[in-house]
Amino acid sequence: MKPKIVIFASGNGTNAENIIKYFQATETAEVVQVLSNKKDAKVLARAEALNVAAQSFSKTDLNDPEIIGKKLSEIDPDLIVLAGFLLKIPEYMVADFPDKIINIHPALLPAYGGKGMYGMHVHRAVVENGESQSGITIHYVNEHYDEGGIIFQAKTRLTPEDSPEDVAAKIHKLEYEHFPQVLENLILSL
Ligand code: GAR
């Protein structure tokens, strides 16, 4: 059986879609489940359109080892991937899946990380500070927002004319280019 990936996502899900498609075209692993804390998140429809099981849950479900914990132990994933997931991962999950929960952050951590720093909030702050570069960070998840060990970073140049939307587009491009390959390398090293 192929190694199994579960994706957690809260919103649009373009990264989730990109990862699903990448692994549908390789033998390395398979995305078997997409889980979202928003029942109307676009990511659920994107997953279903690609024949991947998709399900929403509440914050209470996430924090309950008898609900999401049980679901995950039934699936027994090799990697859990956070692709635009905005809730804090509960401690029981970190304990159950040491070094198996991977997040992508749309900035060069440790800069622009922490609670409240997600999506466009990050890109607005980067533009307000006149940064000449930004990038992506792929890292392990621990009990603290954006503080787990860094696995991979990639940078992109910014110009003074770049709007937060321009920065978001540059960051998404980097994410699509690198995230699936980094996950594949992690799977191959398991
Ligand atoms: C991505 O840029 C991801 O890095 C970011 O949310 C976006 C989701 O886009 N994640 C965070 O900000 C987590 N702190 P998508 O839904 O189109 O994949």
mmCIF file of C-alpha atoms and ligand atoms in Angstrom:
data_model
loop_
_atom_site.group_PDB
_atom_site.id
_atom_site.type_symbol
_atom_site.label_atom_id
_atom_site.label_comp_id
_atom_site.label_asym_id
_atom_site.label_seq_id
_atom_site.Cartn_x
_atom_site.Cartn_y
_atom_site.Cartn_z
ATOM 1 C CA MET A 1 0.000 0.000 0.000
ATOM 2 C CA LYS A 2 1.180 3.523 -0.780
ATOM 3 C CA PRO A 3 2.086 5.880 2.078
ATOM 4 C CA LYS A 4 -0.954 7.933 3.072
ATOM 5 C CA ILE A 5 -1.272 11.710 3.362
ATOM 6 C CA VAL A 6 -4.087 13.544 5.144
ATOM 7 C CA ILE A 7 -4.495 17.256 4.371
ATOM 8 C CA PHE A 8 -6.004 19.790 6.760
ATOM 9 C CA ALA A 9 -7.099 23.056 5.101
ATOM 10 C CA SER A 10 -9.411 25.924 6.056
ATOM 11 C CA GLY A 11 -10.108 27.800 2.863
ATOM 12 C CA ASN A 12 -9.609 27.939 -0.859
ATOM 13 C CA GLY A 13 -7.376 24.887 -1.077
ATOM 14 C CA THR A 14 -5.251 25.626 -4.130
ATOM 15 C CA ASN A 15 -2.250 24.065 -2.385
ATOM 16 C CA ALA A 16 -4.303 21.034 -1.384
ATOM 17 C CA GLU A 17 -5.425 20.609 -5.002
ATOM 18 C CA ASN A 18 -1.862 20.946 -6.254
ATOM 19 C CA ILE A 19 -0.621 18.322 -3.773
ATOM 20 C CA ILE A 20 -3.463 15.903 -4.599
ATOM 21 C CA LYS A 21 -2.744 16.192 -8.337
ATOM 22 C CA TYR A 22 0.999 15.793 -7.823
ATOM 23 C CA PHE A 23 0.588 12.533 -5.919
ATOM 24 C CA GLN A 24 -2.088 11.235 -8.295
ATOM 25 C CA ALA A 25 0.640 11.380 -10.935
ATOM 26 C CA THR A 26 3.289 9.518 -8.873
ATOM 27 C CA GLU A 27 3.560 6.223 -7.030
ATOM 28 C CA THR A 28 5.241 7.730 -3.947
ATOM 29 C CA ALA A 29 2.157 8.450 -1.857
ATOM 30 C CA GLU A 30 -1.544 9.160 -1.995
ATOM 31 C CA VAL A 31 -3.723 11.879 -0.478
ATOM 32 C CA VAL A 32 -6.473 9.808 1.133
ATOM 33 C CA GLN A 33 -8.442 12.418 3.058
ATOM 34 C CA VAL A 34 -9.003 16.190 3.178
ATOM 35 C CA LEU A 35 -10.344 17.636 6.427
ATOM 36 C CA SER A 36 -11.560 21.198 6.905
ATOM 37 C CA ASN A 37 -12.808 23.188 9.876
ATOM 38 C CA LYS A 38 -15.087 25.159 7.499
ATOM 39 C CA LYS A 39 -18.052 23.318 6.078
ATOM 40 C CA ASP A 40 -18.287 25.646 3.059
ATOM 41 C CA ALA A 41 -14.527 25.750 2.351
ATOM 42 C CA LYS A 42 -13.726 25.486 -1.356
ATOM 43 C CA VAL A 43 -11.074 22.911 -0.544
ATOM 44 C CA LEU A 44 -13.787 20.299 0.114
ATOM 45 C CA ALA A 45 -15.218 20.627 -3.401
ATOM 46 C CA ARG A 46 -11.727 20.653 -4.911
ATOM 47 C CA ALA A 47 -10.915 17.364 -3.132
ATOM 48 C CA GLU A 48 -14.196 15.711 -4.089
ATOM 49 C CA ALA A 49 -13.710 16.702 -7.734
ATOM 50 C CA LEU A 50 -10.440 14.749 -7.598
ATOM 51 C CA ASN A 51 -12.100 11.750 -5.898
ATOM 52 C CA VAL A 52 -10.484 12.352 -2.529
ATOM 53 C CA ALA A 53 -12.617 11.890 0.597
ATOM 54 C CA ALA A 54 -13.462 15.283 2.108
ATOM 55 C CA GLN A 55 -15.074 16.081 5.423
ATOM 56 C CA SER A 56 -15.596 19.091 7.673
ATOM 57 C CA PHE A 57 -15.392 19.180 11.453
ATOM 58 C CA SER A 58 -15.833 21.680 14.272
ATOM 59 C CA LYS A 59 -13.132 23.135 16.510
ATOM 60 C CA THR A 60 -14.540 20.974 19.331
ATOM 61 C CA ASP A 61 -14.176 17.861 17.134
ATOM 62 C CA LEU A 62 -10.554 18.768 16.433
ATOM 63 C CA ASN A 63 -9.720 19.071 20.108
ATOM 64 C CA ASP A 64 -11.412 15.773 20.960
ATOM 65 C CA PRO A 65 -9.114 12.727 20.681
ATOM 66 C CA GLU A 66 -12.274 10.580 20.419
ATOM 67 C CA ILE A 67 -13.368 12.377 17.220
ATOM 68 C CA ILE A 68 -10.545 13.693 15.019
ATOM 69 C CA GLY A 69 -7.972 11.674 16.978
ATOM 70 C CA LYS A 70 -9.966 8.495 16.348
ATOM 71 C CA LYS A 71 -10.470 9.342 12.673
ATOM 72 C CA LEU A 72 -6.723 9.829 12.247
ATOM 73 C CA SER A 73 -5.819 6.633 14.052
ATOM 74 C CA GLU A 74 -8.221 4.728 11.771
ATOM 75 C CA ILE A 75 -6.568 6.234 8.686
ATOM 76 C CA ASP A 76 -3.055 5.824 10.160
ATOM 77 C CA PRO A 77 -1.457 8.464 7.891
ATOM 78 C CA ASP A 78 2.254 8.622 7.146
ATOM 79 C CA LEU A 79 2.104 12.431 6.897
ATOM 80 C CA ILE A 80 -0.409 15.063 7.979
ATOM 81 C CA VAL A 81 -0.121 18.197 5.868
ATOM 82 C CA LEU A 82 -1.456 21.611 6.859
ATOM 83 C CA ALA A 83 -2.145 23.540 3.654
ATOM 84 C CA GLY A 84 -3.676 26.842 4.718
ATOM 85 C CA PHE A 85 -5.028 25.464 7.997
ATOM 86 C CA LEU A 86 -5.803 28.173 10.511
ATOM 87 C CA LEU A 87 -6.587 26.418 13.797
ATOM 88 C CA LYS A 88 -4.025 25.410 16.370
ATOM 89 C CA ILE A 89 -3.136 21.718 16.256
ATOM 90 C CA PRO A 90 -4.040 20.129 19.619
ATOM 91 C CA GLU A 91 -1.319 18.653 21.789
ATOM 92 C CA TYR A 92 -2.649 15.096 21.541
ATOM 93 C CA MET A 93 -2.133 15.214 17.750
ATOM 94 C CA VAL A 94 1.427 16.509 18.090
ATOM 95 C CA ALA A 95 2.095 13.690 20.567
ATOM 96 C CA ASP A 96 0.438 11.016 18.369
ATOM 97 C CA PHE A 97 2.274 12.081 15.185
ATOM 98 C CA PRO A 98 5.771 13.250 16.144
ATOM 99 C CA ASP A 99 7.569 14.808 13.145
ATOM 100 C CA LYS A 100 4.714 13.766 10.883
ATOM 101 C CA ILE A 101 2.706 17.006 10.854
ATOM 102 C CA ILE A 102 3.994 19.490 8.296
ATOM 103 C CA ASN A 103 2.870 23.097 7.813
ATOM 104 C CA ILE A 104 3.513 25.643 5.091
ATOM 105 C CA HIS A 105 3.794 29.278 6.120
ATOM 106 C CA PRO A 106 3.707 32.091 3.539
ATOM 107 C CA ALA A 107 6.750 34.006 4.860
ATOM 108 C CA LEU A 108 10.347 33.476 5.881
ATOM 109 C CA LEU A 109 9.962 32.301 9.482
ATOM 110 C CA PRO A 110 10.781 33.284 12.169
ATOM 111 C CA ALA A 111 9.746 36.599 10.584
ATOM 112 C CA TYR A 112 6.009 37.198 10.152
ATOM 113 C CA GLY A 113 4.910 34.156 12.164
ATOM 114 C CA GLY A 114 2.738 33.532 15.201
ATOM 115 C CA LYS A 115 -0.904 33.832 16.081
ATOM 116 C CA GLY A 116 -2.937 35.996 13.682
ATOM 117 C CA MET A 117 -0.213 35.870 11.003
ATOM 118 C CA TYR A 118 -1.795 33.963 8.154
ATOM 119 C CA GLY A 119 -2.673 34.468 4.504
ATOM 120 C CA MET A 120 -3.154 38.097 3.446
ATOM 121 C CA HIS A 121 -2.344 39.372 6.964
ATOM 122 C CA VAL A 122 1.222 38.215 6.369
ATOM 123 C CA HIS A 123 1.490 39.779 2.903
ATOM 124 C CA ARG A 124 0.035 43.117 4.082
ATOM 125 C CA ALA A 125 2.584 43.291 6.912
ATOM 126 C CA VAL A 126 5.431 42.435 4.520
ATOM 127 C CA VAL A 127 4.388 45.246 2.134
ATOM 128 C CA GLU A 128 3.850 47.759 4.972
ATOM 129 C CA ASN A 129 7.400 47.105 6.167
ATOM 130 C CA GLY A 130 8.829 47.648 2.670
ATOM 131 C CA GLU A 131 10.541 44.235 2.587
ATOM 132 C CA SER A 132 12.631 43.539 -0.509
ATOM 133 C CA GLN A 133 11.989 39.789 -0.274
ATOM 134 C CA SER A 134 9.597 37.253 1.156
ATOM 135 C CA GLY A 135 9.208 33.534 0.787
ATOM 136 C CA ILE A 136 7.820 30.261 2.070
ATOM 137 C CA THR A 137 8.699 28.098 5.061
ATOM 138 C CA ILE A 138 7.838 24.415 5.305
ATOM 139 C CA HIS A 139 8.237 23.200 8.877
ATOM 140 C CA TYR A 140 7.340 20.552 11.436
ATOM 141 C CA VAL A 141 4.417 21.386 13.697
ATOM 142 C CA ASN A 142 4.810 21.516 17.464
ATOM 143 C CA GLU A 143 2.617 22.956 20.245
ATOM 144 C CA HIS A 144 3.456 26.560 19.311
ATOM 145 C CA TYR A 145 2.309 28.425 16.200
ATOM 146 C CA ASP A 146 5.018 28.483 13.506
ATOM 147 C CA GLU A 147 7.851 27.353 15.810
ATOM 148 C CA GLY A 148 8.598 23.756 14.766
ATOM 149 C CA GLY A 149 11.878 22.828 13.053
ATOM 150 C CA ILE A 150 12.326 24.287 9.575
ATOM 151 C CA ILE A 151 12.542 21.766 6.728
ATOM 152 C CA PHE A 152 12.726 24.062 3.696
ATOM 153 C CA GLN A 153 12.628 27.729 2.725
ATOM 154 C CA ALA A 154 12.543 29.465 -0.662
ATOM 155 C CA LYS A 155 12.698 33.199 -1.336
ATOM 156 C CA THR A 156 11.209 35.566 -3.883
ATOM 157 C CA ARG A 157 12.211 39.160 -4.647
ATOM 158 C CA LEU A 158 9.693 41.940 -4.092
ATOM 159 C CA THR A 159 9.573 45.342 -5.750
ATOM 160 C CA PRO A 160 8.376 48.569 -4.075
ATOM 161 C CA GLU A 161 5.368 48.452 -6.448
ATOM 162 C CA ASP A 162 4.188 45.024 -5.296
ATOM 163 C CA SER A 163 0.757 45.081 -3.627
ATOM 164 C CA PRO A 164 -0.177 42.469 -0.983
ATOM 165 C CA GLU A 165 -2.060 40.635 -3.774
ATOM 166 C CA ASP A 166 1.103 40.631 -5.927
ATOM 167 C CA VAL A 167 3.077 39.215 -3.008
ATOM 168 C CA ALA A 168 0.396 36.558 -2.471
ATOM 169 C CA ALA A 169 0.688 35.533 -6.127
ATOM 170 C CA LYS A 170 4.485 35.272 -5.918
ATOM 171 C CA ILE A 171 4.216 33.211 -2.730
ATOM 172 C CA HIS A 172 1.592 30.872 -4.185
ATOM 173 C CA LYS A 173 3.858 30.278 -7.181
ATOM 174 C CA LEU A 174 6.680 29.219 -4.835
ATOM 175 C CA GLU A 175 4.296 27.031 -2.856
ATOM 176 C CA TYR A 176 3.034 25.202 -5.954
ATOM 177 C CA GLU A 177 6.594 24.709 -7.176
ATOM 178 C CA HIS A 178 8.105 23.329 -3.964
ATOM 179 C CA PHE A 179 5.552 21.991 -1.480
ATOM 180 C CA PRO A 180 4.712 18.657 -3.195
ATOM 181 C CA GLN A 181 8.384 17.838 -3.846
ATOM 182 C CA VAL A 182 9.365 18.603 -0.252
ATOM 183 C CA LEU A 183 6.568 16.297 0.943
ATOM 184 C CA GLU A 184 7.681 13.613 -1.484
ATOM 185 C CA ASN A 185 11.251 13.801 -0.173
ATOM 186 C CA LEU A 186 9.971 13.486 3.392
ATOM 187 C CA ILE A 187 7.909 10.413 2.443
ATOM 188 C CA LEU A 188 10.881 8.840 0.701
ATOM 189 C CA SER A 189 13.024 9.349 3.797
ATOM 190 C CA LEU A 190 10.492 7.681 6.168
HETATM 191 C C1 GAR B 1 -1.126 29.601 1.620
HETATM 192 O O1 GAR B 1 -0.420 30.693 1.089
HETATM 193 C C2 GAR B 1 -0.493 29.134 2.914
HETATM 194 O O2 GAR B 1 0.890 29.322 2.950
HETATM 195 C C3 GAR B 1 -1.174 30.016 3.925
HETATM 196 O O3 GAR B 1 -2.506 30.097 3.499
HETATM 197 C C4 GAR B 1 -2.534 30.040 2.063
HETATM 198 C C5 GAR B 1 -3.611 29.056 1.651
HETATM 199 O O4 GAR B 1 -3.841 29.129 0.267
HETATM 200 N N1 GAR B 1 -1.065 29.463 5.249
HETATM 201 C C6 GAR B 1 -0.988 30.213 6.348
HETATM 202 O O5 GAR B 1 -1.047 31.424 6.340
HETATM 203 C C7 GAR B 1 -0.843 29.417 7.658
HETATM 204 N N2 GAR B 1 -0.381 30.256 8.705
HETATM 205 P P1 GAR B 1 -4.677 28.009 -0.479
HETATM 206 O O6 GAR B 1 -5.950 27.756 0.356
HETATM 207 O O7 GAR B 1 -5.011 28.557 -1.812
HETATM 208 O O8 GAR B 1 -3.826 26.765 -0.555
#
